[in-house]
């Protein structure tokens, strides 16, 4: 492998490595002149968890290279197995200068990150994310937010929940959120993910706890208004990007969206699990017109309601009007 190859080619080679090649590649890195090896590990991104783990193993085996890692993103593909958690912990300890860190799989790794932060390490970290929804619990994020007091807005706060049984509605009245609402005050990205039902009141409560959030994504079975709280809803003037996916939309859902988020610039609404619809279900025309009028004020919008009796696909941008 020639030291004269471009860094881009070396990165492509790295992305194609199999287990047998890791040690050989590691030796090549050691033999390179220092600027080349620094540049190679400075900014890396993987779409496959296994390939990301190969790179992680290489850094752990050659910790002198870890101090040059600035941006590491291991996203998509197969998640890293739980057996690799000790290696992930060592990797985190090897990258003191990292600024962007997206680790593939297992929210337990957040606890190791919080541990390093509490030791005064990872001082340059300003962008932290996890692509694995199911493994990240609110309590893990709260621990990292507590440790990351100096820059909590770097965290995307994921509220995740998964149940085998869906009979009981999932609510956001979590003690962690009611006892420490200060941890949410600087959160910029809020993601709410559940396979269960929730209420407009509970959803509104958590949005209100994040006063500076400008990016909101919601994946939920449905959200209704059994408490008749729609009239009490106060508009949120900060959310600029709104992404909602739920089983079905009702007139009340549409009214809440339009009233709560008047300053949205990028809108995406879609439904899923079409079999949940009644055969003749159709969102009232007045609600569709309300959605259309709301969307036309956006810079970009995409509304795909396929589960209705008459599927509705409405998308575009301000420039296309």
Short mmCIF file of C-alpha atoms in Angstrom, two decimals:
data_model
loop_
_atom_site.label_atom_id
_atom_site.label_comp_id
_atom_site.label_asym_id
_atom_site.label_seq_id
_atom_site.Cartn_x
_atom_site.Cartn_y
_atom_site.Cartn_z
CA UNK A 1 0.00 0.00 0.00
CA UNK A 2 1.76 3.15 -1.14
CA UNK A 3 2.08 6.19 1.09
CA UNK A 4 1.56 8.28 -2.04
CA UNK A 5 -2.09 7.25 -2.41
CA UNK A 6 -4.62 9.98 -1.73
CA UNK A 7 -6.33 10.06 1.64
CA UNK A 8 -9.69 9.45 -0.06
CA UNK A 9 -8.40 6.19 -1.54
CA UNK A 10 -7.04 5.12 1.84
CA UNK A 11 -10.45 5.79 3.39
CA UNK A 12 -12.11 3.67 0.70
CA UNK A 13 -9.67 0.86 1.42
CA UNK A 14 -10.38 1.17 5.14
CA UNK A 15 -14.11 0.87 4.53
CA UNK A 16 -13.61 -2.42 2.66
CA UNK A 17 -11.44 -4.15 5.25
CA UNK A 18 -12.26 -7.58 6.60
CA UNK A 19 -11.15 -8.86 9.99
CA UNK A 20 -7.98 -10.49 8.61
CA UNK A 21 -6.75 -7.18 7.16
CA UNK A 22 -7.08 -5.01 10.25
CA UNK A 23 -3.66 -5.76 11.75
CA UNK A 24 -1.92 -5.40 8.42
CA UNK A 25 -3.58 -2.05 7.83
CA UNK A 26 -2.67 -1.02 11.35
CA UNK A 27 1.01 -1.68 10.61
CA UNK A 28 0.77 0.40 7.45
CA UNK A 29 -0.67 3.29 9.43
CA UNK A 30 2.20 3.07 11.90
CA UNK A 31 4.75 3.18 9.08
CA UNK A 32 3.23 6.20 7.36
CA UNK A 33 4.68 9.61 7.90
CA UNK A 34 2.77 11.20 10.77
CA UNK A 35 0.68 13.78 8.81
CA UNK A 36 -0.74 11.03 6.61
CA UNK A 37 -1.84 8.82 9.50
CA UNK A 38 -3.31 11.83 11.29
CA UNK A 39 -5.37 12.82 8.27
CA UNK A 40 -6.63 9.29 7.69
CA UNK A 41 -8.28 8.93 11.09
CA UNK A 42 -9.37 12.54 11.48
CA UNK A 43 -12.81 12.28 9.90
CA UNK A 44 -14.35 8.83 9.34
CA UNK A 45 -17.90 7.68 8.65
CA UNK A 46 -19.24 4.14 8.28
CA UNK A 47 -22.61 2.83 7.11
CA UNK A 48 -21.99 -0.60 8.63
CA UNK A 49 -21.58 -1.34 12.34
CA UNK A 50 -19.14 -4.19 11.69
CA UNK A 51 -16.87 -1.96 9.60
CA UNK A 52 -17.07 0.69 12.29
CA UNK A 53 -16.01 -1.89 14.87
CA UNK A 54 -12.96 -2.78 12.75
CA UNK A 55 -11.87 0.84 12.86
CA UNK A 56 -12.59 0.98 16.60
CA UNK A 57 -10.43 -2.12 17.14
CA UNK A 58 -7.62 -0.53 15.15
CA UNK A 59 -7.67 2.63 17.28
CA UNK A 60 -7.77 0.61 20.51
CA UNK A 61 -4.77 -1.42 19.28
CA UNK A 62 -2.93 1.79 18.26
CA UNK A 63 -4.08 4.35 20.86
CA UNK A 64 -1.49 6.87 19.63
CA UNK A 65 -3.73 7.35 16.56
CA UNK A 66 -6.82 7.99 18.71
CA UNK A 67 -5.76 11.50 19.65
CA UNK A 68 -6.14 12.53 15.98
CA UNK A 69 -9.78 11.39 15.69
CA UNK A 70 -11.97 14.49 15.37
CA UNK A 71 -15.18 13.17 13.82
CA UNK A 72 -16.35 9.57 14.09
CA UNK A 73 -19.73 8.47 12.75
CA UNK A 74 -20.68 4.79 12.81
CA UNK A 75 -24.21 4.81 11.47
CA UNK A 76 -26.59 2.41 9.75
CA UNK A 77 -26.16 -1.27 9.00
CA UNK A 78 -25.89 -3.97 11.65
CA UNK A 79 -25.47 -2.59 15.19
CA UNK A 80 -22.45 -3.48 17.26
CA UNK A 81 -23.07 -6.49 19.50
CA UNK A 82 -23.19 -6.14 23.27
CA UNK A 83 -19.99 -8.18 23.59
CA UNK A 84 -18.15 -5.24 22.00
CA UNK A 85 -19.08 -2.81 24.80
CA UNK A 86 -15.71 -3.13 26.61
CA UNK A 87 -13.95 -2.26 23.35
CA UNK A 88 -16.24 0.74 22.84
CA UNK A 89 -15.36 1.94 26.32
CA UNK A 90 -11.62 1.75 25.54
CA UNK A 91 -12.23 3.52 22.22
CA UNK A 92 -13.94 6.42 23.98
CA UNK A 93 -10.93 6.72 26.28
CA UNK A 94 -8.59 6.77 23.25
CA UNK A 95 -10.20 9.76 21.47
CA UNK A 96 -9.77 12.78 23.78
CA UNK A 97 -9.97 15.33 20.93
CA UNK A 98 -13.20 14.03 19.37
CA UNK A 99 -15.77 16.67 18.40
CA UNK A 100 -18.44 14.57 16.65
CA UNK A 101 -19.28 11.13 18.02
CA UNK A 102 -22.04 8.92 16.62
CA UNK A 103 -21.71 5.38 17.93
CA UNK A 104 -23.48 2.38 16.38
CA UNK A 105 -25.71 0.59 18.86
CA UNK A 106 -26.19 0.18 22.59
CA UNK A 107 -27.17 3.20 24.61
CA UNK A 108 -25.20 1.74 27.54
CA UNK A 109 -22.19 3.35 25.89
CA UNK A 110 -23.67 6.70 26.95
CA UNK A 111 -22.80 5.81 30.53
CA UNK A 112 -19.14 5.46 29.56
CA UNK A 113 -19.31 8.85 27.83
CA UNK A 114 -20.83 10.40 30.97
CA UNK A 115 -18.05 8.78 32.99
CA UNK A 116 -15.36 10.38 30.81
CA UNK A 117 -17.09 13.76 30.91
CA UNK A 118 -17.25 13.64 34.70
CA UNK A 119 -13.49 12.96 34.73
CA UNK A 120 -12.97 16.17 32.77
CA UNK A 121 -12.22 14.40 29.48
CA UNK A 122 -13.83 14.80 26.02
CA UNK A 123 -13.64 18.56 26.40
CA UNK A 124 -14.10 19.14 22.65
CA UNK A 125 -17.23 17.00 22.22
CA UNK A 126 -20.01 19.13 20.73
CA UNK A 127 -22.08 16.68 18.70
CA UNK A 128 -23.25 13.37 20.16
CA UNK A 129 -25.75 10.99 18.60
CA UNK A 130 -26.99 7.40 18.53
CA UNK A 131 -28.76 5.86 15.53
CA UNK A 132 -30.11 2.92 17.55
CA UNK A 133 -33.47 4.08 18.95
CA UNK A 134 -34.27 0.94 20.89
CA UNK A 135 -31.14 0.85 23.02
CA UNK A 136 -31.22 4.44 24.29
CA UNK A 137 -33.22 5.15 27.43
CA UNK A 138 -34.17 8.60 28.74
CA UNK A 139 -32.20 7.94 31.94
CA UNK A 140 -29.01 7.36 29.92
CA UNK A 141 -29.44 10.66 28.11
CA UNK A 142 -30.15 12.45 31.37
CA UNK A 143 -26.86 11.18 32.82
CA UNK A 144 -24.95 12.45 29.80
CA UNK A 145 -26.79 15.78 29.89
CA UNK A 146 -25.92 16.11 33.58
CA UNK A 147 -22.25 15.46 32.80
CA UNK A 148 -22.32 17.72 29.76
CA UNK A 149 -23.54 20.82 31.57
CA UNK A 150 -21.29 23.06 29.53
CA UNK A 151 -22.92 22.11 26.22
CA UNK A 152 -26.19 20.15 26.63
CA UNK A 153 -27.52 21.48 23.32
CA UNK A 154 -25.12 19.08 21.57
CA UNK A 155 -27.40 16.21 22.55
CA UNK A 156 -30.45 15.04 20.65
CA UNK A 157 -32.83 14.02 23.43
CA UNK A 158 -34.49 10.74 22.51
CA UNK A 159 -37.57 9.62 24.42
CA UNK A 160 -37.93 6.00 23.43
CA UNK A 161 -40.28 3.27 24.51
CA UNK A 162 -41.00 -0.25 23.34
CA UNK A 163 -43.67 -2.61 24.66
CA UNK A 164 -44.74 -6.07 23.61
CA UNK A 165 -48.26 -5.21 24.74
CA UNK A 166 -49.92 -2.04 23.55
CA UNK A 167 -53.03 -1.99 25.71
CA UNK A 168 -51.80 0.68 28.10
CA UNK A 169 -51.15 4.18 26.70
CA UNK A 170 -47.58 5.39 27.05
CA UNK A 171 -47.30 8.72 28.85
CA UNK A 172 -44.45 11.15 29.23
CA UNK A 173 -44.97 11.66 32.95
CA UNK A 174 -41.57 10.20 33.68
CA UNK A 175 -40.04 11.09 37.08
CA UNK A 176 -36.75 11.91 35.33
CA UNK A 177 -38.48 14.60 33.31
CA UNK A 178 -40.53 16.06 36.15
CA UNK A 179 -37.70 16.10 38.72
CA UNK A 180 -35.00 17.49 36.42
CA UNK A 181 -36.70 19.66 33.78
CA UNK A 182 -33.62 21.90 33.80
CA UNK A 183 -31.79 19.21 31.83
CA UNK A 184 -34.06 19.87 28.86
CA UNK A 185 -33.84 23.64 28.79
CA UNK A 186 -31.05 23.77 26.20
CA UNK A 187 -31.93 20.69 24.14
CA UNK A 188 -32.07 21.58 20.44
CA UNK A 189 -33.21 18.27 18.92
CA UNK A 190 -36.13 16.40 20.48
CA UNK A 191 -37.10 12.92 19.26
CA UNK A 192 -40.11 11.08 20.64
CA UNK A 193 -40.45 7.44 19.60
CA UNK A 194 -43.09 4.97 20.83
CA UNK A 195 -45.24 2.19 19.43
CA UNK A 196 -48.04 3.10 21.84
CA UNK A 197 -50.69 5.78 22.05
CA UNK A 198 -50.19 9.04 23.88
CA UNK A 199 -52.23 12.18 24.49
CA UNK A 200 -51.92 15.73 23.22
CA UNK A 201 -51.48 16.88 26.82
CA UNK A 202 -48.49 14.61 27.47
CA UNK A 203 -46.92 15.43 24.12
CA UNK A 204 -47.43 19.14 24.71
CA UNK A 205 -45.92 18.94 28.19
CA UNK A 206 -42.61 17.57 26.93
CA UNK A 207 -42.43 20.05 24.03
CA UNK A 208 -42.93 22.86 26.54
CA UNK A 209 -40.03 21.54 28.63
CA UNK A 210 -37.67 22.14 25.69
CA UNK A 211 -38.07 25.89 25.09
CA UNK A 212 -35.15 26.29 22.66
CA UNK A 213 -35.64 23.07 20.65
CA UNK A 214 -35.93 23.81 16.94
CA UNK A 215 -36.10 20.25 15.56
CA UNK A 216 -38.92 17.90 16.60
CA UNK A 217 -39.56 14.39 15.32
CA UNK A 218 -42.41 12.22 16.59
CA UNK A 219 -43.09 8.56 15.86
CA UNK A 220 -46.23 7.46 17.70
CA UNK A 221 -49.19 5.12 17.32
CA UNK A 222 -51.63 7.99 17.71
CA UNK A 223 -52.25 11.05 19.85
CA UNK A 224 -55.72 12.17 20.88
CA UNK A 225 -57.27 14.75 23.18
CA UNK A 226 -59.33 12.87 25.80
CA UNK A 227 -58.77 15.68 28.31
CA UNK A 228 -60.15 18.30 25.93
CA UNK A 229 -57.00 20.42 26.28
CA UNK A 230 -56.73 21.69 22.72
CA UNK A 231 -58.07 25.14 23.59
CA UNK A 232 -55.35 25.58 26.25
CA UNK A 233 -52.46 24.90 23.86
CA UNK A 234 -49.92 27.73 23.59
CA UNK A 235 -48.02 28.11 20.28
CA UNK A 236 -44.35 27.14 20.12
CA UNK A 237 -42.45 29.76 18.13
CA UNK A 238 -39.08 27.94 17.99
CA UNK A 239 -39.73 24.64 16.21
CA UNK A 240 -38.55 25.11 12.61
CA UNK A 241 -38.39 21.47 11.51
CA UNK A 242 -41.29 19.10 12.24
CA UNK A 243 -41.43 15.41 11.32
CA UNK A 244 -44.43 13.34 12.47
CA UNK A 245 -45.29 9.73 11.68
CA UNK A 246 -48.32 8.04 13.24
CA UNK A 247 -50.88 5.34 12.45
CA UNK A 248 -53.58 7.82 11.51
CA UNK A 249 -54.42 11.50 11.79
CA UNK A 250 -57.69 12.93 13.06
CA UNK A 251 -59.12 16.42 12.88
CA UNK A 252 -57.90 17.06 16.44
CA UNK A 253 -54.34 15.99 15.49
CA UNK A 254 -54.34 18.43 12.58
CA UNK A 255 -55.71 21.24 14.74
CA UNK A 256 -52.99 20.65 17.33
CA UNK A 257 -50.19 20.62 14.74
CA UNK A 258 -51.37 23.81 13.05
CA UNK A 259 -51.96 25.66 16.31
CA UNK A 260 -48.87 24.48 18.20
CA UNK A 261 -46.21 24.96 15.51
CA UNK A 262 -46.90 28.15 13.51
CA UNK A 263 -43.24 28.89 12.64
CA UNK A 264 -42.29 25.56 11.04
CA UNK A 265 -40.25 25.89 7.82
CA UNK A 266 -39.71 22.22 6.99
CA UNK A 267 -42.65 19.87 7.42
CA UNK A 268 -43.00 16.12 6.94
CA UNK A 269 -46.15 14.18 7.89
CA UNK A 270 -46.84 10.55 7.05
CA UNK A 271 -48.87 7.61 8.27
CA UNK A 272 -48.03 3.92 8.67
CA UNK A 273 -49.67 0.55 9.43
CA UNK A 274 -52.50 1.17 7.01
CA UNK A 275 -54.43 -1.88 8.20
CA UNK A 276 -55.21 0.06 11.39
CA UNK A 277 -57.56 2.28 9.40
CA UNK A 278 -61.23 1.57 9.14
CA UNK A 279 -62.15 0.60 5.61
CA UNK A 280 -63.97 3.83 4.87
CA UNK A 281 -61.73 6.13 6.93
CA UNK A 282 -61.23 9.59 5.52
CA UNK A 283 -59.84 12.70 7.15
CA UNK A 284 -62.52 15.41 6.97
CA UNK A 285 -62.14 17.79 4.03
CA UNK A 286 -61.91 20.76 6.38
CA UNK A 287 -58.89 19.16 8.09
CA UNK A 288 -57.22 18.42 4.73
CA UNK A 289 -57.74 22.02 3.65
CA UNK A 290 -56.30 23.20 6.97
CA UNK A 291 -53.22 21.01 6.41
CA UNK A 292 -52.81 22.26 2.86
CA UNK A 293 -53.01 25.91 3.91
CA UNK A 294 -50.55 25.23 6.74
CA UNK A 295 -48.05 23.46 4.46
CA UNK A 296 -48.09 26.18 1.81
CA UNK A 297 -46.37 28.51 4.27
CA UNK A 298 -43.34 26.18 4.52
CA UNK A 299 -40.02 26.31 2.71
CA UNK A 300 -40.40 22.55 2.12
CA UNK A 301 -43.29 20.21 2.86
CA UNK A 302 -44.20 16.56 2.35
CA UNK A 303 -47.53 15.09 3.47
CA UNK A 304 -48.25 11.47 2.58
CA UNK A 305 -51.48 10.03 3.99
CA UNK A 306 -51.77 6.68 2.24
CA UNK A 307 -54.13 4.90 4.62
CA UNK A 308 -57.20 6.92 3.75
CA UNK A 309 -59.94 5.74 1.45
CA UNK A 310 -58.45 8.20 -1.04
CA UNK A 311 -54.63 8.42 -0.51
CA UNK A 312 -53.39 12.00 -0.25
CA UNK A 313 -49.90 12.95 -1.42
CA UNK A 314 -49.05 16.64 -1.16
CA UNK A 315 -45.45 17.85 -1.30
CA UNK A 316 -43.32 20.64 -2.67
CA UNK A 317 -41.51 23.80 -1.64
CA UNK A 318 -41.98 27.54 -1.59
CA UNK A 319 -39.89 27.82 -4.77
CA UNK A 320 -42.17 25.43 -6.66
CA UNK A 321 -45.33 27.40 -5.99
#
